[in-house]
Amino acid sequence: MNLTLHVWRQKSADLGGEMVRYDAKDISPDMSFLEMLDVVNEGLDQKGEEPIAFDHDCREGICGMCSLTINGIPHGPDRGTTVCQLHMRRFKDGDSIHIEPWRAKAFPVIKDLIVDRTAFDNIIRAGGYISASTGGVPDANAILIPKKNADDAMDAAACIGCGACVAACPNASAMLFVAAKVSHLALLPQGAVEAGTRVKKMISKMDEEGFGACTNHFECEAACPKEISVKFIGKMNREFLKASVKK
Amino acid sequence: MLAAGFTKSSVGKKLLMAATGLMLFGFVVGHLLGNLQIFLGAKVLNEYAVHLLELGPLLWLMRGGLLTALILHIGLAVNLALENRKARPTGYSFRASVQTTYAARTMMVSGVIILAYVVYHLLHFTFRVTNPEISSLHDAAGHHDVYAMVVLSFKDPVISGVYILAQLLLASHLSHGFGSMFQSLGWICEGNEYCMKKVSLAIGALIGLGYISIPAAVLLNMLTVPGGAG
């Protein structure tokens, strides 16, 4: 199949960028989206042009490294899928595809389609450690945890920190990410001890990094490759209120 | 007490948006229930208006509370909207969305128009500036004839039309706002996070239809002034 690509090209963080048109020829529908870009880059390399820079690592949909906004939707049109697991059969021959980096003040573009997601690491760091000494792997059921809490904590912990929620949000808000991180620890007895201070510190860091606020469009949930539910944002709001009222 | 920094935090501001929204929603429901008494006849409505004024200091307390909630709600909305815009200085050249709604994307627009309407509405019915000739009549009992004021006003298709349009926007605003309130306060119904979307839509529609029923009934001659000045 043959496609027309419109790709954001930006030499470095401090230089401006623009959308550049490329033709992607003889693409197999069985290729992943990133493999398609590899083919385009090979062509660019042969012509002596600078290849398109994009983030990728595991290419198995679990690392959270790939970060492309495809036709306005982070990670492309499939739900619960990272770009590396998106396949070209999802597109039609002759399609035009717009590829842009995550867009947020807190995620500055480093080059082309690569953004700096250090802001997420800073939020995690602000959350701090849990003081409960967990030691080795505990015996099953030594600490009793309600099934629902265990399931919810696991669902929240599925977050791979890719930043698609921020990219999808009309306000570039990081609420779904922070909510997932806050919730998965707050739901378990070891993490519940510091739940109050953690939620306040992480939200304050989130604001400091320049992310927007939530206006409940729920676009984040639709873009999330791990399909993390917006119910965790409600839970985070509740945790924050609880922690704020206490003192 | 609330911890320091609460009102500076994005989540804190959202919580205040929700709390003030809840107060304003309470008014919207109470006002609707009061207004719907028009269907019980002129006597009931006019006496209700007298009782309301007899609340005296309590009425002013409620008015003060609502005005404070309104100012906070609008101030926070503007503040958050500006911050949200700053959070994405460079937008996408290809814009798309998956599951947001028209109502959600136009909250600022519906909000601003509703505010403008509220000002006009107060000038019309509360301060009786815009239509003084029909706004200061008295009924047989000597009470202010609220019934005649409303019915005669809504006989004018322009006044009715503007009112209906404003209520449609209110319905849109509430269809997103009602559910958002519960999400922001963390009062989501556990296990069925999406029921709130439907409840929110139903609440918006119900409130809108409730208010619109009054001018609609006047235009359809189901509510008339006895003696027939209108």
Tab-separated table of C-alpha atoms in Angstrom:
chain	number	residue	atom	x	y	z
A	1	MET	CA	0.000	0.000	0.000
A	2	ASN	CA	1.017	3.631	-0.630
A	3	LEU	CA	0.448	6.397	1.867
A	4	THR	CA	1.008	10.119	2.220
A	5	LEU	CA	2.551	11.115	5.540
A	6	HIS	CA	2.527	14.565	7.092
A	7	VAL	CA	5.193	14.488	9.791
A	8	TRP	CA	6.279	17.094	12.349
A	9	ARG	CA	9.964	17.865	11.778
A	10	GLN	CA	11.870	19.903	14.325
A	11	LYS	CA	15.673	19.933	14.455
A	12	SER	CA	16.010	20.683	18.162
A	13	ALA	CA	14.175	21.893	21.225
A	14	ASP	CA	14.896	25.573	20.643
A	15	LEU	CA	14.240	25.642	16.890
A	16	GLY	CA	10.749	25.847	15.403
A	17	GLY	CA	9.276	22.990	13.424
A	18	GLU	CA	6.841	22.310	10.618
A	19	MET	CA	4.759	19.571	9.060
A	20	VAL	CA	6.625	17.933	6.153
A	21	ARG	CA	5.054	15.698	3.515
A	22	TYR	CA	6.544	12.266	2.736
A	23	ASP	CA	5.393	9.448	0.478
A	24	ALA	CA	5.461	5.981	2.035
A	25	LYS	CA	5.567	3.499	-0.846
A	26	ASP	CA	5.143	-0.308	-0.943
A	27	ILE	CA	4.097	-0.637	2.675
A	28	SER	CA	2.914	-4.087	3.763
A	29	PRO	CA	-0.373	-4.099	5.681
A	30	ASP	CA	1.264	-6.539	8.128
A	31	MET	CA	3.856	-3.986	9.238
A	32	SER	CA	3.444	-2.200	12.516
A	33	PHE	CA	3.218	1.578	12.357
A	34	LEU	CA	6.787	1.901	13.621
A	35	GLU	CA	8.049	-0.574	11.013
A	36	MET	CA	6.390	1.588	8.377
A	37	LEU	CA	8.343	4.570	9.752
A	38	ASP	CA	11.530	2.440	9.701
A	39	VAL	CA	10.971	1.852	5.961
A	40	VAL	CA	10.406	5.566	5.348
A	41	ASN	CA	13.561	6.361	7.340
A	42	GLU	CA	15.607	3.867	5.312
A	43	GLY	CA	14.488	5.701	2.188
A	44	LEU	CA	15.418	9.060	3.705
A	45	ASP	CA	18.794	7.715	4.796
A	46	GLN	CA	19.546	6.440	1.274
A	47	LYS	CA	18.735	9.865	-0.117
A	48	GLY	CA	21.135	11.389	2.405
A	49	GLU	CA	18.322	13.101	4.319
A	50	GLU	CA	17.945	13.167	8.091
A	51	PRO	CA	15.685	10.300	9.248
A	52	ILE	CA	12.552	11.066	11.290
A	53	ALA	CA	13.359	10.812	14.993
A	54	PHE	CA	10.756	8.986	17.109
A	55	ASP	CA	10.730	7.218	20.468
A	56	HIS	CA	10.429	3.425	20.694
A	57	ASP	CA	11.834	0.620	22.765
A	58	CYS	CA	10.153	-2.736	23.452
A	59	ARG	CA	7.809	-2.723	20.442
A	60	GLU	CA	5.639	-5.108	22.433
A	61	GLY	CA	3.204	-2.540	23.827
A	62	ILE	CA	4.486	-2.657	27.398
A	63	CYS	CA	7.257	-0.096	27.811
A	64	GLY	CA	5.400	3.183	27.235
A	65	MET	CA	8.157	4.637	25.089
A	66	CYS	CA	6.408	5.142	21.751
A	67	SER	CA	4.514	8.394	21.599
A	68	LEU	CA	2.988	9.448	18.309
A	69	THR	CA	-0.213	11.354	17.753
A	70	ILE	CA	-1.721	9.855	14.614
A	71	ASN	CA	-4.465	11.851	12.903
A	72	GLY	CA	-5.076	13.710	16.147
A	73	ILE	CA	-5.370	10.623	18.363
A	74	PRO	CA	-2.447	9.601	20.612
A	75	HIS	CA	-1.333	6.041	19.740
A	76	GLY	CA	-3.649	6.105	16.725
A	77	PRO	CA	-7.190	4.931	16.083
A	78	ASP	CA	-7.232	1.596	17.945
A	79	ARG	CA	-8.311	1.561	21.591
A	80	GLY	CA	-6.052	0.055	24.210
A	81	THR	CA	-3.108	-0.038	21.802
A	82	THR	CA	0.328	1.559	21.721
A	83	VAL	CA	1.672	2.790	18.369
A	84	CYS	CA	4.038	-0.167	18.109
A	85	GLN	CA	1.058	-2.525	18.238
A	86	LEU	CA	-0.891	-0.552	15.653
A	87	HIS	CA	-0.708	-2.228	12.252
A	88	MET	CA	-0.875	-0.742	8.800
A	89	ARG	CA	-3.892	-2.910	7.919
A	90	ARG	CA	-5.839	-0.403	10.021
A	91	PHE	CA	-5.288	2.100	7.196
A	92	LYS	CA	-6.376	2.128	3.555
A	93	ASP	CA	-4.204	2.415	0.477
A	94	GLY	CA	-3.854	6.095	-0.453
A	95	ASP	CA	-4.622	7.367	3.082
A	96	SER	CA	-3.138	10.611	4.366
A	97	ILE	CA	-1.670	10.230	7.850
A	98	HIS	CA	-0.727	13.132	10.119
A	99	ILE	CA	1.976	12.283	12.651
A	100	GLU	CA	2.692	14.734	15.466
A	101	PRO	CA	4.469	14.587	18.816
A	102	TRP	CA	2.625	14.733	22.171
A	103	ARG	CA	1.637	18.382	22.570
A	104	ALA	CA	1.979	19.853	26.051
A	105	LYS	CA	3.971	22.624	27.691
A	106	ALA	CA	5.227	20.074	30.235
A	107	PHE	CA	6.414	17.762	27.414
A	108	PRO	CA	8.754	19.939	25.315
A	109	VAL	CA	9.758	18.536	21.930
A	110	ILE	CA	13.396	17.424	21.875
A	111	LYS	CA	13.513	16.528	18.211
A	112	ASP	CA	10.876	15.714	15.546
A	113	LEU	CA	8.447	13.369	17.280
A	114	ILE	CA	10.407	12.881	20.509
A	115	VAL	CA	9.275	14.732	23.612
A	116	ASP	CA	10.871	15.071	27.039
A	117	ARG	CA	8.659	13.308	29.605
A	118	THR	CA	10.863	14.094	32.625
A	119	ALA	CA	7.855	15.889	34.134
A	120	PHE	CA	6.285	12.463	34.773
A	121	ASP	CA	9.427	11.241	36.549
A	122	ASN	CA	9.368	14.382	38.686
A	123	ILE	CA	5.777	13.665	39.721
A	124	ILE	CA	6.663	10.066	40.650
A	125	ARG	CA	9.662	11.333	42.611
A	126	ALA	CA	7.464	13.857	44.438
A	127	GLY	CA	5.240	10.978	45.534
A	128	GLY	CA	8.120	9.583	47.584
A	129	TYR	CA	8.656	6.109	49.007
A	130	ILE	CA	6.332	4.013	51.119
A	131	SER	CA	7.623	3.668	54.648
A	132	ALA	CA	6.275	0.141	55.221
A	133	SER	CA	9.180	-2.287	54.933
A	134	THR	CA	7.887	-4.808	52.444
A	135	GLY	CA	10.844	-7.199	52.700
A	136	GLY	CA	10.803	-10.237	50.445
A	137	VAL	CA	7.779	-11.634	48.671
A	138	PRO	CA	5.108	-11.982	51.378
A	139	ASP	CA	3.146	-15.183	51.899
A	140	ALA	CA	-0.101	-15.179	50.001
A	141	ASN	CA	-2.917	-13.839	52.171
A	142	ALA	CA	-0.566	-12.864	55.021
A	143	ILE	CA	-2.079	-9.405	54.585
A	144	LEU	CA	-5.729	-9.628	53.679
A	145	ILE	CA	-6.753	-7.341	50.833
A	146	PRO	CA	-10.321	-7.191	49.546
A	147	LYS	CA	-10.602	-8.642	46.054
A	148	LYS	CA	-12.038	-5.406	44.673
A	149	ASN	CA	-9.116	-3.353	46.039
A	150	ALA	CA	-6.602	-5.808	44.643
A	151	ASP	CA	-8.283	-5.679	41.217
A	152	ASP	CA	-8.551	-1.882	41.205
A	153	ALA	CA	-4.943	-1.455	42.355
A	154	MET	CA	-3.822	-3.783	39.562
A	155	ASP	CA	-5.898	-1.889	36.974
A	156	ALA	CA	-4.355	1.412	38.076
A	157	ALA	CA	-0.859	-0.070	38.171
A	158	ALA	CA	-1.208	-1.040	34.494
A	159	CYS	CA	-0.188	2.558	33.654
A	160	ILE	CA	3.022	2.533	31.605
A	161	GLY	CA	3.538	6.296	31.894
A	162	CYS	CA	3.524	6.916	28.145
A	163	GLY	CA	1.796	10.306	28.444
A	164	ALA	CA	-0.991	9.635	25.932
A	165	CYS	CA	-3.501	10.920	28.503
A	166	VAL	CA	-1.770	14.304	28.497
A	167	ALA	CA	-1.508	14.313	24.712
A	168	ALA	CA	-5.214	13.505	24.315
A	169	CYS	CA	-6.520	15.934	26.922
A	170	PRO	CA	-7.834	19.229	25.495
A	171	ASN	CA	-6.146	20.856	28.540
A	172	ALA	CA	-2.923	18.807	28.439
A	173	SER	CA	-3.819	17.572	31.906
A	174	ALA	CA	-1.927	14.747	33.589
A	175	MET	CA	-4.791	13.813	35.900
A	176	LEU	CA	-5.244	10.253	34.603
A	177	PHE	CA	-1.546	9.472	35.042
A	178	VAL	CA	-1.370	10.983	38.515
A	179	ALA	CA	-4.707	9.384	39.464
A	180	ALA	CA	-3.440	5.951	38.414
A	181	LYS	CA	-0.227	6.345	40.419
A	182	VAL	CA	-2.042	7.753	43.458
A	183	SER	CA	-4.726	5.075	43.357
A	184	HIS	CA	-2.657	1.950	42.945
A	185	LEU	CA	-0.694	2.736	46.091
A	186	ALA	CA	-3.581	4.178	48.117
A	187	LEU	CA	-5.672	1.052	47.520
A	188	LEU	CA	-3.162	-1.281	49.169
A	189	PRO	CA	-2.436	-1.437	52.913
A	190	GLN	CA	1.300	-0.797	52.481
A	191	GLY	CA	0.684	2.322	50.410
A	192	ALA	CA	-2.337	3.594	52.346
A	193	VAL	CA	-0.149	4.869	55.217
A	194	GLU	CA	1.185	7.827	53.224
A	195	ALA	CA	-1.823	8.173	50.910
A	196	GLY	CA	-2.674	11.669	52.181
A	197	THR	CA	0.748	13.264	51.887
A	198	ARG	CA	1.433	11.440	48.613
A	199	VAL	CA	-1.659	12.726	46.809
A	200	LYS	CA	-0.984	16.304	47.893
A	201	LYS	CA	2.693	16.215	46.891
A	202	MET	CA	2.018	14.602	43.517
A	203	ILE	CA	-0.800	17.010	42.618
A	204	SER	CA	1.274	19.995	43.667
A	205	LYS	CA	4.167	18.745	41.487
A	206	MET	CA	1.768	18.111	38.615
A	207	ASP	CA	0.604	21.753	38.763
A	208	GLU	CA	4.175	23.006	39.079
A	209	GLU	CA	5.192	21.115	35.913
A	210	GLY	CA	2.584	23.088	33.940
A	211	PHE	CA	-0.051	20.443	33.179
A	212	GLY	CA	-3.645	21.642	32.816
A	213	ALA	CA	-6.677	20.748	34.883
A	214	CYS	CA	-9.405	18.203	34.201
A	215	THR	CA	-12.632	19.265	32.483
A	216	ASN	CA	-14.034	15.733	32.285
A	217	HIS	CA	-13.888	15.166	28.530
A	218	PHE	CA	-12.514	11.671	29.250
A	219	GLU	CA	-10.378	11.773	26.093
A	220	CYS	CA	-7.491	10.488	28.254
A	221	GLU	CA	-9.282	7.238	28.957
A	222	ALA	CA	-10.034	6.769	25.247
A	223	ALA	CA	-6.356	7.249	24.349
A	224	CYS	CA	-4.864	5.214	27.201
A	225	PRO	CA	-3.179	2.092	25.788
A	226	LYS	CA	-3.851	0.366	29.114
A	227	GLU	CA	-7.492	1.525	29.186
A	228	ILE	CA	-7.218	3.031	32.653
A	229	SER	CA	-10.617	4.253	33.790
A	230	VAL	CA	-11.414	7.870	34.663
A	231	LYS	CA	-12.949	6.548	37.879
A	232	PHE	CA	-9.419	6.813	39.269
A	233	ILE	CA	-9.525	10.589	38.720
A	234	GLY	CA	-12.644	10.670	40.874
A	235	LYS	CA	-10.807	8.574	43.440
A	236	MET	CA	-7.810	10.924	43.381
A	237	ASN	CA	-10.114	13.926	43.869
A	238	ARG	CA	-11.651	12.172	46.877
A	239	GLU	CA	-8.218	11.314	48.310
A	240	PHE	CA	-7.123	14.924	47.841
A	241	LEU	CA	-10.204	16.289	49.569
A	242	LYS	CA	-9.778	13.828	52.446
A	243	ALA	CA	-6.132	14.780	52.850
A	244	SER	CA	-6.878	18.504	52.651
A	245	VAL	CA	-9.708	18.530	55.164
A	246	LYS	CA	-7.841	16.557	57.836
A	247	LYS	CA	-5.459	19.246	59.023
B	1	MET	CA	-10.303	23.247	57.930
B	2	LEU	CA	-8.895	23.063	54.448
B	3	ALA	CA	-5.136	22.760	54.225
B	4	ALA	CA	-3.056	25.672	52.955
B	5	GLY	CA	-2.536	25.659	49.209
B	6	PHE	CA	-5.899	23.991	48.607
B	7	THR	CA	-7.237	26.878	46.563
B	8	LYS	CA	-3.990	27.134	44.581
B	9	SER	CA	-4.135	23.496	43.515
B	10	SER	CA	-5.794	22.539	40.222
B	11	VAL	CA	-7.718	19.767	41.966
B	12	GLY	CA	-8.702	22.130	44.791
B	13	LYS	CA	-10.024	24.618	42.250
B	14	LYS	CA	-11.968	21.869	40.520
B	15	LEU	CA	-13.467	20.861	43.854
B	16	LEU	CA	-14.543	24.467	44.450
B	17	MET	CA	-15.974	24.638	40.920
B	18	ALA	CA	-18.012	21.548	41.759
B	19	ALA	CA	-19.118	22.817	45.189
B	20	THR	CA	-20.215	26.210	43.833
B	21	GLY	CA	-21.796	24.435	40.852
B	22	LEU	CA	-23.759	22.293	43.280
B	23	MET	CA	-25.061	25.404	45.075
B	24	LEU	CA	-26.098	26.991	41.789
B	25	PHE	CA	-27.690	23.709	40.730
B	26	GLY	CA	-29.652	23.693	43.982
B	27	PHE	CA	-30.963	27.135	43.070
B	28	VAL	CA	-31.843	26.046	39.529
B	29	VAL	CA	-33.920	23.161	40.944
B	30	GLY	CA	-35.576	25.270	43.667
B	31	HIS	CA	-36.355	28.082	41.218
B	32	LEU	CA	-37.871	25.597	38.771
B	33	LEU	CA	-40.099	24.048	41.456
B	34	GLY	CA	-41.208	27.552	42.484
B	35	ASN	CA	-41.898	28.576	38.880
B	36	LEU	CA	-43.838	25.431	38.038
B	37	GLN	CA	-46.456	26.529	40.555
B	38	ILE	CA	-47.692	28.764	37.745
B	39	PHE	CA	-49.593	25.688	36.543
B	40	LEU	CA	-51.515	25.721	39.842
B	41	GLY	CA	-52.975	29.120	39.039
B	42	ALA	CA	-52.405	32.797	39.747
B	43	LYS	CA	-53.385	32.629	43.418
B	44	VAL	CA	-50.850	29.929	44.318
B	45	LEU	CA	-47.989	31.570	42.441
B	46	ASN	CA	-48.644	35.069	43.748
B	47	GLU	CA	-48.919	33.812	47.344
B	48	TYR	CA	-45.700	31.829	46.889
B	49	ALA	CA	-44.002	35.068	45.781
B	50	VAL	CA	-45.288	36.808	48.923
B	51	HIS	CA	-44.038	33.966	51.146
B	52	LEU	CA	-40.648	34.125	49.469
B	53	LEU	CA	-40.325	37.840	50.220
B	54	GLU	CA	-41.522	37.254	53.792
B	55	LEU	CA	-38.393	35.153	54.394
B	56	GLY	CA	-36.691	38.501	54.848
B	57	PRO	CA	-33.124	38.102	56.137
B	58	LEU	CA	-33.081	34.419	55.142
B	59	LEU	CA	-33.865	35.418	51.554
B	60	TRP	CA	-30.968	37.872	51.567
B	61	LEU	CA	-28.712	35.210	53.047
B	62	MET	CA	-29.626	32.876	50.192
B	63	ARG	CA	-29.189	35.636	47.620
B	64	GLY	CA	-25.801	36.536	49.102
B	65	GLY	CA	-24.721	32.896	49.126
B	66	LEU	CA	-25.780	32.412	45.518
B	67	LEU	CA	-24.051	35.584	44.362
B	68	THR	CA	-20.849	34.482	46.109
B	69	ALA	CA	-21.124	31.015	44.557
B	70	LEU	CA	-21.749	32.550	41.130
B	71	ILE	CA	-18.763	34.877	41.360
B	72	LEU	CA	-16.484	32.057	42.572
B	73	HIS	CA	-17.783	29.684	39.895
B	74	ILE	CA	-17.130	32.197	37.101
B	75	GLY	CA	-13.817	33.411	38.509
B	76	LEU	CA	-12.459	29.889	38.875
B	77	ALA	CA	-13.731	28.913	35.419
B	78	VAL	CA	-11.875	31.816	33.806
B	79	ASN	CA	-8.740	31.125	35.864
B	80	LEU	CA	-8.737	27.404	35.017
B	81	ALA	CA	-9.504	28.015	31.342
B	82	LEU	CA	-6.516	30.377	31.066
B	83	GLU	CA	-4.221	27.897	32.818
B	84	ASN	CA	-5.490	25.065	30.630
B	85	ARG	CA	-4.753	27.078	27.537
B	86	LYS	CA	-1.220	27.757	28.772
B	87	ALA	CA	-0.688	24.017	29.269
B	88	ARG	CA	-0.698	23.496	25.483
B	89	PRO	CA	1.072	26.401	23.791
B	90	THR	CA	1.424	24.528	20.466
B	91	GLY	CA	-1.701	22.745	19.294
B	92	TYR	CA	-2.160	19.839	16.894
B	93	SER	CA	-2.401	20.581	13.184
B	94	PHE	CA	-4.794	17.639	12.862
B	95	ARG	CA	-7.401	17.763	15.596
B	96	ALA	CA	-9.620	14.863	16.537
B	97	SER	CA	-11.503	13.548	19.543
B	98	VAL	CA	-13.004	10.229	20.563
B	99	GLN	CA	-15.568	10.553	23.295
B	100	THR	CA	-15.914	14.148	24.417
B	101	THR	CA	-19.284	15.823	23.850
B	102	TYR	CA	-20.429	19.067	22.259
B	103	ALA	CA	-21.754	20.182	25.644
B	104	ALA	CA	-18.367	19.550	27.292
B	105	ARG	CA	-16.450	21.503	24.664
B	106	THR	CA	-18.789	24.498	24.839
B	107	MET	CA	-19.015	24.920	28.634
B	108	MET	CA	-17.411	28.373	28.490
B	109	VAL	CA	-19.707	29.524	25.672
B	110	SER	CA	-22.879	28.194	27.310
B	111	GLY	CA	-21.720	29.615	30.644
B	112	VAL	CA	-21.107	33.123	29.297
B	113	ILE	CA	-24.446	33.209	27.449
B	114	ILE	CA	-26.297	31.918	30.533
B	115	LEU	CA	-24.643	34.672	32.606
B	116	ALA	CA	-25.730	37.332	30.103
B	117	TYR	CA	-29.215	35.870	30.192
B	118	VAL	CA	-29.305	35.855	34.007
B	119	VAL	CA	-28.522	39.584	34.005
B	120	TYR	CA	-31.339	40.249	31.527
B	121	HIS	CA	-33.672	37.906	33.441
B	122	LEU	CA	-33.062	39.806	36.692
B	123	LEU	CA	-33.670	43.158	34.941
B	124	HIS	CA	-36.871	41.741	33.498
B	125	PHE	CA	-38.528	39.913	36.404
B	126	THR	CA	-36.699	40.953	39.581
B	127	PHE	CA	-35.855	44.623	39.036
B	128	ARG	CA	-38.724	44.993	36.508
B	129	VAL	CA	-36.787	47.428	34.358
B	130	THR	CA	-37.335	46.075	30.853
B	131	ASN	CA	-41.136	45.687	30.780
B	132	PRO	CA	-42.480	47.920	33.583
B	133	GLU	CA	-45.965	48.214	32.013
B	134	ILE	CA	-46.785	44.524	32.682
B	135	SER	CA	-44.460	43.866	35.608
B	136	SER	CA	-46.114	45.852	38.368
B	137	LEU	CA	-49.758	44.766	38.211
B	138	HIS	CA	-51.617	43.646	41.324
B	139	ASP	CA	-54.071	40.818	41.787
B	140	ALA	CA	-57.457	40.917	43.575
B	141	ALA	CA	-55.757	40.235	46.936
B	142	GLY	CA	-53.513	43.225	46.410
B	143	HIS	CA	-50.380	41.079	45.939
B	144	HIS	CA	-47.872	41.687	43.173
B	145	ASP	CA	-49.341	39.815	40.186
B	146	VAL	CA	-46.386	37.598	39.287
B	147	TYR	CA	-48.671	35.328	37.283
B	148	ALA	CA	-49.824	38.113	34.962
B	149	MET	CA	-46.271	39.431	34.649
B	150	VAL	CA	-44.978	36.034	33.487
B	151	VAL	CA	-47.883	35.185	31.193
B	152	LEU	CA	-48.011	38.631	29.558
B	153	SER	CA	-44.224	38.623	29.082
B	154	PHE	CA	-44.170	35.219	27.437
B	155	LYS	CA	-46.964	36.267	25.051
B	156	ASP	CA	-44.152	38.143	23.310
B	157	PRO	CA	-42.484	35.561	21.053
B	158	VAL	CA	-39.133	37.396	21.281
B	159	ILE	CA	-39.063	37.192	25.108
B	160	SER	CA	-40.185	33.548	24.960
B	161	GLY	CA	-37.669	32.733	22.255
B	162	VAL	CA	-34.748	34.228	24.163
B	163	TYR	CA	-35.896	32.423	27.316
B	164	ILE	CA	-36.178	29.075	25.530
B	165	LEU	CA	-32.752	29.502	23.926
B	166	ALA	CA	-31.194	30.294	27.314
B	167	GLN	CA	-32.827	27.205	28.846
B	168	LEU	CA	-31.467	25.016	26.042
B	169	LEU	CA	-27.988	26.303	26.859
B	170	LEU	CA	-28.625	25.708	30.559
B	171	ALA	CA	-29.646	22.143	29.708
B	172	SER	CA	-26.423	21.709	27.732
B	173	HIS	CA	-24.333	23.237	30.547
B	174	LEU	CA	-25.936	20.951	33.138
B	175	SER	CA	-25.745	17.847	30.957
B	176	HIS	CA	-21.959	18.105	31.304
B	177	GLY	CA	-21.758	20.000	34.565
B	178	PHE	CA	-23.936	17.722	36.688
B	179	GLY	CA	-21.810	14.634	36.053
B	180	SER	CA	-18.589	16.639	36.275
B	181	MET	CA	-19.619	17.837	39.721
B	182	PHE	CA	-19.749	14.284	41.005
B	183	GLN	CA	-16.492	13.348	39.268
B	184	SER	CA	-14.679	16.405	40.684
B	185	LEU	CA	-16.001	15.785	44.191
B	186	GLY	CA	-15.089	12.107	43.880
B	187	TRP	CA	-18.689	11.042	44.407
B	188	ILE	CA	-18.813	8.780	41.390
B	189	CYS	CA	-21.035	5.736	41.617
B	190	GLU	CA	-18.533	2.970	42.153
B	191	GLY	CA	-18.778	0.096	39.702
B	192	ASN	CA	-20.754	2.051	37.164
B	193	GLU	CA	-18.716	5.142	36.335
B	194	TYR	CA	-20.671	5.700	33.155
B	195	CYS	CA	-24.140	5.793	34.701
B	196	MET	CA	-23.289	9.363	35.721
B	197	LYS	CA	-22.967	10.397	32.055
B	198	LYS	CA	-26.519	9.243	31.393
B	199	VAL	CA	-27.875	10.657	34.656
B	200	SER	CA	-26.210	13.972	33.798
B	201	LEU	CA	-27.792	14.041	30.358
B	202	ALA	CA	-31.212	13.209	31.822
B	203	ILE	CA	-30.911	15.913	34.506
B	204	GLY	CA	-29.943	18.518	31.895
B	205	ALA	CA	-32.877	17.560	29.676
B	206	LEU	CA	-35.339	17.452	32.583
B	207	ILE	CA	-34.374	20.896	33.911
B	208	GLY	CA	-34.408	22.394	30.409
B	209	LEU	CA	-37.825	20.936	29.587
B	210	GLY	CA	-39.193	21.984	32.972
B	211	TYR	CA	-38.301	25.627	32.408
B	212	ILE	CA	-39.322	25.626	28.741
B	213	SER	CA	-42.743	24.216	29.627
B	214	ILE	CA	-43.776	27.648	30.991
B	215	PRO	CA	-43.282	29.845	27.887
B	216	ALA	CA	-44.454	26.899	25.751
B	217	ALA	CA	-47.721	26.727	27.720
B	218	VAL	CA	-48.213	30.489	27.364
B	219	LEU	CA	-47.556	30.433	23.611
B	220	LEU	CA	-49.984	27.502	23.239
B	221	ASN	CA	-52.623	29.466	25.186
B	222	MET	CA	-52.668	26.884	27.966
B	223	LEU	CA	-51.834	29.618	30.467
B	224	THR	CA	-53.878	32.791	30.079
B	225	VAL	CA	-54.642	35.857	32.131
B	226	PRO	CA	-58.270	35.882	33.304
B	227	GLY	CA	-59.993	38.970	31.991
B	228	GLY	CA	-57.766	38.634	28.984
B	229	ALA	CA	-55.416	41.618	28.959
B	230	GLY	CA	-53.120	39.362	26.972
